[in-house]
Coordinates of C-alpha atoms in Angstrom, one line a residue:
Chain S
X1 CA -10.3 -35.0 -31.0
X2 CA -7.1 -37.3 -31.9
X3 CA -5.7 -37.6 -28.1
X4 CA -2.0 -37.0 -29.1
X5 CA -3.2 -33.2 -29.6
X6 CA -2.6 -32.1 -26.5
X7 CA -4.0 -28.2 -28.0
X8 CA -6.6 -27.7 -29.9
X9 CA -8.1 -24.1 -30.6
X10 CA -10.7 -23.6 -33.7
X11 CA -11.7 -20.6 -34.4
X12 CA -10.8 -19.3 -31.3
X13 CA -11.6 -15.8 -30.9
X14 CA -10.9 -12.6 -28.6
X15 CA -13.6 -8.9 -29.3
X16 CA -11.6 -5.7 -26.9
X17 CA -15.1 -3.7 -28.0
X18 CA -14.8 -3.8 -31.7
X19 CA -11.5 -4.7 -31.8
X20 CA -10.8 -8.2 -33.0
X21 CA -7.3 -9.2 -30.8
X22 CA -7.6 -12.7 -32.7
X23 CA -10.0 -13.8 -35.2
X24 CA -11.1 -16.6 -35.4
X25 CA -7.3 -19.2 -35.2
X26 CA -7.5 -22.9 -35.7
X27 CA -4.5 -24.9 -34.6
X28 CA -3.6 -27.8 -32.8
X29 CA -0.1 -29.1 -30.6
X30 CA 0.8 -32.7 -30.2
X31 CA 2.3 -34.1 -27.1
X32 CA 6.1 -33.1 -26.9
X33 CA 6.6 -31.1 -29.4
X34 CA 7.9 -27.6 -29.8
X35 CA 6.1 -25.9 -31.1
X36 CA 6.7 -21.9 -32.5
X37 CA 4.2 -19.6 -31.7
X38 CA 5.6 -16.6 -34.1
X39 CA 4.1 -12.9 -35.4
X40 CA 6.0 -9.2 -35.3
X41 CA 4.2 -7.3 -32.2
X42 CA 0.9 -6.7 -31.3
X43 CA -0.1 -9.4 -33.2
X44 CA -2.6 -11.2 -31.0
X45 CA 0.5 -13.6 -29.6
X46 CA 0.4 -12.4 -26.1
X47 CA -4.1 -12.6 -26.7
X48 CA -3.5 -16.2 -27.7
X49 CA -1.4 -17.5 -25.3
X50 CA -3.0 -15.5 -22.0
X51 CA -6.9 -17.2 -23.0
X52 CA -4.9 -20.5 -23.5
X53 CA -4.1 -20.2 -19.8
X54 CA -7.0 -20.0 -18.5
X55 CA -6.5 -15.7 -17.7
X56 CA -8.6 -14.8 -20.1
X57 CA -12.8 -15.7 -21.3
X58 CA -12.5 -16.3 -25.5
X59 CA -15.6 -14.2 -26.7
X60 CA -15.8 -16.6 -29.5
X61 CA -15.0 -20.8 -30.8
X62 CA -13.4 -23.8 -28.5
X63 CA -10.1 -24.6 -27.4
X64 CA -9.2 -27.6 -25.8
X65 CA -5.4 -27.5 -23.8
X66 CA -4.3 -31.1 -21.5
X67 CA -7.9 -32.0 -22.8
X68 CA -9.6 -28.7 -20.5
X69 CA -12.3 -26.6 -22.2
X70 CA -9.9 -23.2 -21.7
X71 CA -14.3 -21.4 -21.1
X72 CA -15.2 -24.2 -18.3
X73 CA -11.8 -26.2 -17.1
X74 CA -9.9 -23.2 -16.4
X75 CA -8.8 -23.8 -12.5
X76 CA -7.4 -27.8 -14.2
X77 CA -5.7 -26.3 -16.9
X78 CA -3.7 -24.2 -14.7
X79 CA -2.6 -27.4 -12.7
X80 CA -1.0 -28.9 -15.9
X81 CA 1.1 -26.3 -17.2
X82 CA 3.9 -23.8 -16.6
X83 CA 4.4 -20.5 -17.5
X84 CA 7.5 -17.8 -18.2
X85 CA 6.3 -13.7 -19.0
X86 CA 9.1 -12.1 -21.4
X87 CA 9.5 -10.6 -17.2
X88 CA 11.9 -12.4 -15.3
X89 CA 8.9 -14.3 -12.9
X90 CA 11.6 -15.2 -10.1
X91 CA 11.4 -13.4 -6.5
X92 CA 14.8 -11.3 -6.7
X93 CA 14.6 -10.4 -2.9
X94 CA 14.4 -14.4 -2.2
X95 CA 17.3 -17.2 -2.6
X96 CA 17.6 -19.5 -5.7
X97 CA 16.2 -22.7 -2.6
X98 CA 13.4 -20.0 -1.3
X99 CA 12.0 -19.7 -4.6
X100 CA 11.9 -23.6 -5.7
X101 CA 10.6 -24.0 -2.6
X102 CA 8.5 -21.6 -2.5
X103 CA 7.1 -21.6 -6.4
X104 CA 7.0 -25.9 -5.4
X105 CA 4.1 -25.5 -2.9
X106 CA 1.9 -22.8 -4.6
X107 CA 1.5 -26.2 -7.4
X108 CA 1.1 -28.5 -4.9
X109 CA 4.1 -30.5 -4.4
X110 CA 4.9 -31.9 -1.2
X111 CA 8.2 -31.5 0.8
X112 CA 9.8 -34.5 0.2
X113 CA 9.5 -33.3 -3.6
X114 CA 10.3 -29.5 -3.4
X115 CA 13.3 -31.1 -1.7
X116 CA 14.8 -33.5 -4.2
X117 CA 13.7 -31.3 -6.7
X118 CA 16.4 -28.6 -4.8
X119 CA 19.4 -30.8 -5.1
X120 CA 18.7 -32.1 -8.6
X121 CA 18.5 -28.9 -9.9
X122 CA 21.3 -27.7 -8.2
X123 CA 23.0 -30.2 -10.1
X124 CA 22.2 -29.9 -13.1
X125 CA 22.5 -26.4 -13.5
X126 CA 25.9 -26.9 -11.5
X127 CA 24.6 -23.7 -9.2
X128 CA 25.7 -25.6 -6.0
X129 CA 27.3 -22.7 -3.7
X130 CA 24.9 -20.2 -5.2
X131 CA 21.8 -22.6 -3.9
X132 CA 21.8 -19.8 -0.7
X133 CA 22.0 -17.2 -2.4
X134 CA 19.8 -14.1 -3.5
X135 CA 18.8 -14.5 -6.8
X136 CA 19.4 -10.8 -7.8
X137 CA 23.2 -11.9 -7.4
X138 CA 23.0 -13.9 -9.9
X139 CA 24.1 -13.3 -13.5
X140 CA 20.6 -13.0 -15.7
X141 CA 21.8 -15.8 -17.9
X142 CA 21.6 -18.4 -14.8
X143 CA 18.3 -16.6 -13.6
X144 CA 16.8 -16.9 -17.5
X145 CA 17.6 -20.5 -17.2
X146 CA 15.8 -21.5 -13.1
X147 CA 12.9 -19.8 -13.8
X148 CA 12.5 -22.1 -16.7
X149 CA 13.4 -24.8 -14.9
X150 CA 11.1 -23.8 -11.7
X151 CA 7.9 -22.8 -14.6
X152 CA 8.7 -27.0 -15.4
X153 CA 9.0 -28.0 -11.9
X154 CA 5.8 -29.1 -11.2
X155 CA 6.3 -30.9 -14.6
X156 CA 3.5 -30.2 -16.4
X157 CA 2.7 -31.6 -19.6
X158 CA 2.7 -28.2 -21.9
X159 CA 5.0 -25.3 -20.8
X160 CA 4.1 -21.8 -22.5
X161 CA 7.2 -19.7 -23.0
X162 CA 6.5 -16.2 -23.2
X163 CA 9.8 -14.7 -25.4
X164 CA 12.1 -16.2 -22.3
X165 CA 15.0 -15.3 -24.1
X166 CA 14.7 -11.7 -23.9
X167 CA 18.0 -9.9 -23.7
X168 CA 20.4 -12.6 -23.0
X169 CA 23.1 -13.7 -25.1
X170 CA 23.9 -16.1 -27.2
X171 CA 26.1 -18.9 -26.4
X172 CA 22.9 -18.4 -22.3
X173 CA 20.1 -18.8 -25.8
X174 CA 22.3 -22.2 -27.5
X175 CA 21.7 -23.6 -23.3
X176 CA 17.9 -22.4 -23.1
X177 CA 16.9 -23.8 -26.0
X178 CA 19.1 -27.4 -24.8
X179 CA 16.7 -26.6 -21.8
X180 CA 14.2 -26.6 -23.4
X181 CA 15.2 -29.6 -26.1
X182 CA 15.3 -31.7 -23.1
X183 CA 12.9 -31.1 -21.4
X184 CA 10.6 -31.8 -25.0
X185 CA 12.1 -35.3 -24.8
X186 CA 10.8 -36.0 -21.4
X187 CA 7.7 -35.5 -23.4
X188 CA 6.9 -32.4 -21.7
X189 CA 5.4 -29.5 -24.8
X190 CA 6.7 -26.8 -25.5
X191 CA 5.0 -24.0 -26.6
X192 CA 7.2 -21.0 -26.9
X193 CA 7.1 -16.5 -28.9
X194 CA 10.3 -15.7 -29.5
X195 CA 11.4 -13.0 -31.6
X196 CA 15.0 -14.1 -32.9
X197 CA 14.3 -16.1 -35.9
X198 CA 16.9 -18.6 -34.9
X199 CA 15.5 -19.9 -32.3
X200 CA 12.3 -20.7 -34.5
X201 CA 14.3 -22.8 -36.5
X202 CA 14.5 -24.4 -33.4
X203 CA 11.3 -26.1 -33.8
X204 CA 9.8 -28.5 -34.6
X205 CA 6.2 -26.1 -36.1
X206 CA 5.6 -23.0 -36.1
X207 CA 3.1 -20.5 -37.1
X208 CA 3.4 -17.1 -37.9
X209 CA 0.6 -14.4 -36.7
X210 CA -0.3 -11.0 -38.5
X211 CA -3.0 -9.3 -37.5
X212 CA -4.2 -11.9 -35.5
X213 CA -4.6 -14.1 -37.5
X214 CA -2.0 -17.3 -38.5
X215 CA -1.2 -16.5 -41.4
X216 CA 1.0 -19.6 -42.3
X217 CA 1.9 -22.8 -40.4
X218 CA 4.2 -25.4 -41.0
X219 CA 7.4 -26.6 -40.3
X220 CA 10.3 -24.5 -40.9
X221 CA 11.7 -26.3 -43.3
X222 CA 8.3 -26.0 -44.9
X223 CA 7.5 -22.8 -44.6
X224 CA 11.4 -21.9 -46.4
X225 CA 10.1 -24.3 -49.3
X226 CA 6.6 -22.7 -50.4
X227 CA 8.2 -19.2 -49.8
X228 CA 10.9 -19.6 -52.0
X229 CA 13.5 -18.1 -49.2
X230 CA 16.4 -19.3 -47.4
X231 CA 15.4 -18.4 -43.5
X232 CA 13.3 -17.8 -41.2
X233 CA 13.9 -14.1 -40.7
X234 CA 13.1 -14.5 -44.4
X235 CA 10.2 -16.2 -44.4
X236 CA 8.6 -13.9 -40.9
X237 CA 9.8 -10.7 -43.0
X238 CA 7.3 -11.8 -45.9
X239 CA 4.5 -12.8 -43.8
X240 CA 4.4 -10.2 -41.4
X241 CA 4.7 -7.1 -43.3
Chain W
X1 CA -3.8 -24.3 2.1
X2 CA -0.3 -25.3 2.6
X3 CA 0.1 -23.2 -0.3
X4 CA -1.1 -20.8 1.0
X5 CA 1.1 -20.1 3.8
X6 CA 4.4 -21.0 2.0
X7 CA 2.3 -17.4 -0.1
X8 CA 2.4 -15.7 3.5
X9 CA 6.5 -17.1 4.2
X10 CA 7.1 -15.3 1.2
X11 CA 5.6 -11.8 1.6
X12 CA 7.3 -12.0 5.2
X13 CA 10.6 -12.7 3.4
X14 CA 10.0 -9.4 1.0
X15 CA 8.9 -7.5 3.8
X16 CA 12.1 -8.3 6.4
X17 CA 14.7 -8.0 3.3
X18 CA 13.7 -4.6 1.9
X19 CA 15.0 -2.4 4.7
X20 CA 13.2 0.5 3.9
X21 CA 10.0 -1.6 4.5
X22 CA 10.9 -2.5 7.4
X23 CA 12.1 1.6 8.4
X24 CA 8.6 2.5 7.1
X25 CA 6.8 0.2 9.5
X26 CA 8.4 0.2 12.4
X27 CA 10.4 3.1 11.8
X28 CA 8.2 5.9 11.1
X29 CA 5.0 5.3 13.7
X30 CA 7.8 5.4 16.6
X31 CA 9.7 8.6 15.2
X32 CA 6.5 10.5 14.4
X33 CA 4.0 9.5 17.9
X34 CA 7.9 10.8 19.7
X35 CA 7.8 14.5 17.0
X36 CA 4.6 15.2 17.2
X37 CA 4.7 14.3 22.1
X38 CA 7.5 16.4 22.6
X39 CA 8.5 18.1 19.8
X40 CA 6.2 19.4 17.9
X41 CA 3.8 20.5 21.5
X42 CA 1.1 23.4 21.8
X43 CA 1.2 22.6 24.9
X44 CA 1.7 26.3 27.1
X45 CA 4.8 25.9 29.2
X46 CA 6.8 28.9 30.9
X47 CA 6.0 31.0 28.5
X48 CA 7.6 34.7 29.3
X49 CA 4.7 37.1 29.5
X50 CA 4.8 41.1 30.6
X51 CA 2.4 42.4 32.8
X52 CA 1.1 46.2 32.2
X53 CA 0.0 46.2 35.6
X54 CA -2.1 51.2 35.0
X55 CA -4.1 50.1 38.6
X56 CA -1.3 48.5 41.1
X57 CA -4.9 47.5 43.2
X58 CA -5.0 44.3 45.2
X59 CA -6.9 42.6 42.4
X60 CA -4.7 43.5 39.5
X61 CA -2.4 41.7 41.8
X62 CA -4.0 38.9 42.8
X63 CA -4.0 38.1 39.7
X64 CA -1.0 38.4 38.1
X65 CA 0.4 36.4 40.9
X66 CA -2.1 33.1 40.3
X67 CA -1.1 33.3 36.5
X68 CA 2.1 33.8 37.4
X69 CA 2.3 30.6 39.8
X70 CA 0.3 28.5 37.7
X71 CA 3.4 27.7 35.8
X72 CA 2.4 28.0 32.0
X73 CA 3.7 31.7 32.6
X74 CA 6.5 33.5 33.5
X75 CA 7.7 37.7 34.1
X76 CA 10.0 39.2 31.6
X77 CA 9.9 42.3 32.2
X78 CA 7.3 44.6 33.8
X79 CA 6.8 47.0 31.4
X80 CA 6.7 50.7 32.3
X81 CA 4.9 51.6 29.5
X82 CA 2.2 51.0 26.5
X83 CA 5.2 52.4 24.7
X84 CA 7.9 50.0 25.3
X85 CA 5.5 46.8 24.7
X86 CA 5.8 46.9 21.4
X87 CA 9.8 46.9 21.3
X88 CA 9.3 43.8 23.0
X89 CA 7.8 41.9 21.1
X90 CA 9.7 42.3 18.2
X91 CA 12.4 41.2 20.2
X92 CA 10.8 37.9 20.1
X93 CA 11.4 38.6 24.2
X94 CA 7.9 38.0 25.1
X95 CA 5.0 36.7 23.7
X96 CA 2.0 38.4 25.5
X97 CA 1.4 41.4 27.2
X98 CA -1.8 42.1 30.0
X99 CA -2.8 45.2 29.7
X100 CA -4.7 45.7 33.3
X101 CA -7.0 49.9 32.9
X102 CA -6.3 51.8 35.4
X103 CA -9.0 51.7 38.8
X104 CA -9.4 48.3 37.8
X105 CA -10.4 47.2 41.3
X106 CA -12.4 50.3 41.5
X107 CA -14.2 49.7 37.8
X108 CA -14.6 45.4 38.7
X109 CA -16.2 46.0 42.5
X110 CA -18.5 49.0 41.6
X111 CA -19.4 48.6 38.6
X112 CA -18.8 45.4 38.2
X113 CA -17.3 45.3 35.3
X114 CA -13.6 46.3 34.3
X115 CA -11.2 45.2 31.4
X116 CA -8.5 43.8 30.3
X117 CA -6.5 44.3 27.8
X118 CA -4.5 40.5 26.3
X119 CA -2.0 41.3 23.6
X120 CA -0.1 37.9 22.3
X121 CA 2.5 38.1 19.6
X122 CA 0.2 36.5 16.6
X123 CA 3.7 35.2 14.5
X124 CA 3.0 31.9 16.0
X125 CA -0.8 32.2 15.4
X126 CA -1.3 28.1 17.2
X127 CA 0.3 29.5 20.2
X128 CA -0.7 32.6 20.4
X129 CA -4.5 31.3 20.7
X130 CA -3.8 28.4 23.6
X131 CA -1.9 31.6 25.1
X132 CA -4.9 33.6 25.1
X133 CA -6.8 30.5 26.5
X134 CA -5.0 29.7 29.1
X135 CA -5.1 33.3 30.3
X136 CA -8.4 34.4 30.2
X137 CA -9.5 30.9 31.7
X138 CA -7.5 31.8 34.9
X139 CA -8.8 35.4 34.5
X140 CA -12.3 33.2 34.5
X141 CA -11.3 30.9 37.5
X142 CA -10.5 34.2 40.1
X143 CA -13.7 36.2 38.6
X144 CA -15.9 32.8 39.6
X145 CA -13.9 32.3 43.4
X146 CA -14.8 36.3 43.0
X147 CA -18.8 36.1 42.6
X148 CA -18.9 33.6 45.4
X149 CA -17.3 36.3 47.7
X150 CA -19.3 39.4 46.4
X151 CA -21.9 39.7 43.9
X152 CA -20.2 40.8 41.1
X153 CA -21.1 40.0 37.5
X154 CA -17.6 38.5 35.3
X155 CA -16.9 41.0 33.2
X156 CA -14.8 38.7 30.2
X157 CA -16.2 36.3 28.0
X158 CA -13.5 33.9 27.4
X159 CA -14.4 31.2 25.2
X160 CA -12.4 28.6 25.5
X161 CA -14.1 24.8 25.4
X162 CA -10.9 22.7 26.7
X163 CA -12.9 19.5 28.2
X164 CA -11.4 15.9 27.9
X165 CA -8.2 17.4 28.4
X166 CA -8.5 20.2 31.4
X167 CA -4.8 20.2 30.6
X168 CA -4.3 20.7 27.2
X169 CA -1.7 18.0 27.1
X170 CA -1.5 18.5 23.1
X171 CA -0.4 15.1 22.9
X172 CA -3.7 13.9 23.9
X173 CA -5.1 15.2 20.2
X174 CA -2.7 13.9 18.0
X175 CA -2.7 9.9 19.4
X176 CA -6.1 9.9 17.5
X177 CA -4.9 11.0 14.2
X178 CA -1.3 9.4 14.0
X179 CA -3.2 6.2 15.2
X180 CA -5.3 6.7 11.7
X181 CA -2.6 8.3 9.6
X182 CA -0.2 5.6 10.5
X183 CA -2.2 3.0 9.8
X184 CA -3.5 4.2 7.1
X185 CA 0.3 4.1 5.6
X186 CA 0.9 1.2 6.3
X187 CA -1.9 -0.6 5.2
X188 CA -2.3 1.0 2.5
X189 CA 0.4 2.6 1.4
X190 CA 2.9 -0.6 2.0
X191 CA 0.2 -3.6 0.3
X192 CA -1.0 -0.8 -2.7
X193 CA 2.8 -0.6 -3.8
X194 CA 3.2 -5.0 -2.3
X195 CA 0.2 -5.5 -4.9
X196 CA 2.0 -2.9 -7.6
X197 CA 5.8 -4.4 -7.5
X198 CA 4.6 -8.0 -8.1
X199 CA 2.7 -6.7 -11.9
X200 CA 5.7 -4.5 -12.4
X201 CA 8.4 -7.7 -11.5
X202 CA 6.1 -9.5 -14.5
X203 CA 5.4 -12.4 -11.2
X204 CA 1.3 -11.1 -10.9
X205 CA 1.2 -13.3 -14.2
X206 CA 3.5 -16.3 -13.4
X207 CA 0.4 -16.3 -10.0
X208 CA -2.6 -15.8 -12.0
X209 CA -1.1 -18.9 -14.1
X210 CA -0.5 -20.8 -11.5
X211 CA -3.5 -22.8 -9.4
X212 CA -3.1 -20.1 -6.9
X213 CA -6.8 -18.4 -6.8
X214 CA -6.9 -13.8 -7.7
X215 CA -8.9 -14.1 -4.4
X216 CA -5.6 -16.2 -2.3
X217 CA -3.7 -14.3 -3.2
X218 CA -4.6 -10.0 -2.7
X219 CA -5.3 -12.1 0.1
X220 CA -1.9 -13.1 1.2
X221 CA -0.8 -9.6 -0.1
X222 CA -3.3 -8.3 2.4
X223 CA -2.6 -10.7 5.6
X224 CA 1.4 -9.4 6.4
X225 CA 0.4 -5.5 7.4
X226 CA -3.1 -6.2 9.0
X227 CA -0.7 -8.3 11.1
X228 CA 1.9 -5.9 11.1
X229 CA -0.6 -3.0 11.6
X230 CA -2.5 -4.1 14.3
X231 CA 1.7 -4.2 16.2
X232 CA 1.7 -1.2 15.3
X233 CA -1.4 -0.2 16.4
X234 CA -0.5 -1.8 20.3
X235 CA 2.8 0.2 19.7
X236 CA 1.3 4.0 19.4
X237 CA -1.3 2.9 22.0
X238 CA 1.8 1.5 24.6
X239 CA 4.1 5.5 24.0
X240 CA 0.7 6.9 24.4
X241 CA -0.1 6.0 27.4
X242 CA 3.1 4.6 29.6
X243 CA 5.7 7.5 27.8
X244 CA 3.1 10.2 27.8
X245 CA 0.6 9.2 29.8
X246 CA -2.5 9.2 27.7
X247 CA -5.1 7.0 29.3
X248 CA -8.2 5.0 27.6
X249 CA -11.1 5.7 28.8
X250 CA -12.7 3.1 26.9
X251 CA -12.6 -0.4 26.7
X252 CA -8.7 -1.2 25.1
X253 CA -10.6 -4.3 23.4
X254 CA -13.4 -2.3 21.6
X255 CA -10.6 0.2 20.4
X256 CA -8.5 -2.1 19.1
X257 CA -11.7 -4.7 16.9
X258 CA -11.8 -0.5 16.1
X259 CA -8.2 -0.6 14.7
X260 CA -9.1 -3.5 13.1
X261 CA -11.8 -2.9 11.7
X262 CA -10.1 0.8 10.0
X263 CA -7.2 -1.3 9.5
X264 CA -9.1 -4.0 6.6
X265 CA -10.6 -0.6 5.5
X266 CA -7.6 1.1 4.6
X267 CA -5.9 -2.2 3.2
X268 CA -9.4 -1.9 0.8
X269 CA -8.1 1.3 -0.3
X270 CA -5.2 -0.2 -1.3
X271 CA -6.1 -3.0 -2.9
X272 CA -8.1 -0.7 -4.4
X273 CA -5.4 1.4 -5.4
X274 CA -3.3 -1.4 -7.2
X275 CA -6.1 -2.0 -9.5
X276 CA -5.7 1.4 -10.9
X277 CA -1.7 1.9 -10.8
X278 CA 0.4 -0.5 -13.4
X279 CA 4.0 0.6 -11.1
X280 CA 4.7 1.3 -7.7
X281 CA 5.6 5.4 -8.8
X282 CA 1.9 5.9 -9.3
X283 CA 1.0 3.2 -6.7
X284 CA 2.5 5.2 -4.4
X285 CA 2.1 8.5 -5.3
X286 CA -2.4 7.7 -5.3
X287 CA -1.7 6.7 -2.5
X288 CA 0.7 10.0 -0.7
X289 CA -1.6 12.6 -3.2
X290 CA -4.8 10.5 -2.4
X291 CA -4.8 9.6 1.2
X292 CA -2.6 11.4 2.8
X293 CA -3.2 14.3 2.0
X294 CA -6.6 13.8 2.8
X295 CA -6.4 11.7 5.7
X296 CA -4.0 14.9 7.3
X297 CA -6.3 17.9 6.7
X298 CA -9.4 16.6 6.2
X299 CA -9.9 13.9 9.2
X300 CA -10.1 16.5 12.2
X301 CA -6.7 14.8 13.0
X302 CA -4.9 19.0 12.6
X303 CA -7.5 21.2 11.5
X304 CA -10.9 20.7 13.1
X305 CA -13.5 19.8 10.7
X306 CA -15.9 22.7 12.5
X307 CA -14.2 25.5 11.2
X308 CA -13.9 24.5 7.5
X309 CA -16.3 25.5 5.2
X310 CA -18.9 23.8 3.8
X311 CA -18.3 22.0 0.8
X312 CA -14.2 21.1 2.7
X313 CA -17.2 19.8 5.4
X314 CA -19.1 17.8 2.0
X315 CA -15.7 16.0 1.7
X316 CA -14.6 15.3 4.7
X317 CA -17.0 12.8 5.2
X318 CA -15.9 10.4 2.1
X319 CA -12.7 10.1 4.3
X320 CA -12.5 6.9 5.8
X321 CA -10.1 8.3 8.8
X322 CA -12.2 11.2 10.1
X323 CA -15.1 8.6 11.3
X324 CA -12.3 6.8 13.1
X325 CA -10.7 9.7 14.4
X326 CA -14.9 10.1 16.6
X327 CA -14.0 7.0 17.5
X328 CA -10.4 6.5 18.7
X329 CA -11.2 10.2 20.3
X330 CA -15.2 8.5 22.1
X331 CA -13.3 5.2 23.3
X332 CA -9.9 6.6 24.5
X333 CA -10.3 10.5 25.6
X334 CA -14.2 10.2 26.8
X335 CA -14.6 6.0 27.4
X336 CA -18.0 5.7 25.1
X337 CA -18.7 2.8 25.3
X338 CA -20.6 1.2 21.4
X339 CA -23.9 2.6 21.5
X340 CA -22.2 5.8 20.8
X341 CA -20.1 5.5 17.3
X342 CA -22.4 2.8 15.9
X343 CA -22.4 5.0 12.7
X344 CA -19.3 5.6 12.9
X345 CA -18.7 2.3 12.7
X346 CA -21.1 1.4 10.0
X347 CA -19.7 4.0 7.6
X348 CA -16.1 2.2 8.0
X349 CA -17.4 -1.2 7.8
X350 CA -20.0 0.0 4.7
X351 CA -16.7 1.8 2.6
X352 CA -15.2 -1.1 3.5
X353 CA -18.1 -3.6 2.1
X354 CA -17.9 -1.0 -1.1
X355 CA -14.2 -0.2 -2.1
X356 CA -13.0 -4.5 -1.9
X357 CA -16.4 -4.3 -4.3
X358 CA -15.2 -2.1 -6.3
X359 CA -11.7 -3.6 -6.7
X360 CA -13.5 -7.0 -7.6
X361 CA -14.8 -6.2 -10.6
X362 CA -12.0 -3.9 -11.0
X363 CA -9.0 -6.9 -11.3
X364 CA -11.7 -8.5 -13.2
X365 CA -12.1 -6.5 -15.8
X366 CA -8.2 -6.1 -16.0
X367 CA -7.5 -9.6 -16.3
X368 CA -9.9 -9.5 -19.5

């Protein structure tokens, strides 16, 4: 296995009784890459992500995340990844600062680090006045950006984003992707699922899952070329139909 | 450890920032004990009764004055005849009528047997029971006194048991049940809601992906409620003792320890409920319907278990509060030591272990 491959999966399979949710998928993600993990609802994306995050033990196959085995070293994996779910992941009844302190705390950041990070985020997200406001009083776009910032607070090697931009307006989505690029440029590997095909175009490489298997995997431009269509949307429709 | 403390701090923020949670935690125990202590009282005091004395001899007069000087009853009006009874009851002017048969003292002294009829307004069955009970015990007293001076046998058989609570103060009976209900509510309902809330808003997933271990998450969720329930136990016992004068006959430390055990049982119930429900509403419905109702009805809190049909008596065995109420009554009212409540303690401890094991199993399968 090359050092460059930060996520590596080989014949990874998950069965629930007779139902095979993920059927022998093999892929790898390079360090610093923005990897789009696409697929229709029910294609097995969430199950795959849960296995990679150490939440669910695979039925068979092999996989390493940040160099750690998904069967045996889930504790190590958890320390090295960030996660943001499609549901909003900050506490609404806590302030911006308290959320940062809490999440920083559970990842074992020191008080000094937490304070530095808080100042940095408040500055970068331009929410100076809102630092002590409850999350529920903030607009959705801010919350979403803050949630992403919090998910990479502990400088993880990989961040898993499960449909992070659901329900967000196009301008905020654009800003959100700028933050993703920014994180990737600093060496964080981004593993992102989305239903927005314009977002798929932003990824370095995408894989498209259908019925538990990876139906296609390449850069967006090569995929469009090989399927002879103009947009990722058309590629997706052809495969996931 | 630092992670864990941070988690606890977060939990307290949740609790102290939610007005409704605070209200349930602290307003409800006080409100309930006040309600049960003052309003929903089963005590008999100044109840209007009428005495129909068809004998008018020394004994009936003595008994009448004994009844009326007891403080429980006040005479409404001396009825003239049986015909008057019905209208007075209907008007709700009196709760009980006492009828002495003609030649009462003659019968009692010569035959050793005399009849007195008690008619109570049973539209309020509990109160009627109480009044009849009080009256009968006063009659019994009188007969005992009489028996000492002569050789007359008691002629009226009253079967009223008032051990451990000779004044029939209802708050004595309510406090143990109320403790069970409040501790259960705070522990089981509140934890199950707080855990399912994290599932609902999606933060549970984030927590599970973090380096926190599942058991740390659960313990972190549970500890604040353990502490708050403990505070509640203090408040209830304090109110009971200082406002209502309910004594704690037994060991207070033992009582608090047993309360802690019951709180842990309830918390494990709460955890179990949260593993089987995905939304706060479900958790609330299961807690209220599945826990509160059986606790109120089947625990002996309001209805005595001995009087239930056999199937219900059997079911009552799986209600944790049933065992806890027995424990509290034994310690508080009877002053019993630990050796008398070993069985109940073991049952509660067994239930706790079972529920925790079940929850862990459920929690694991959920994660898969």
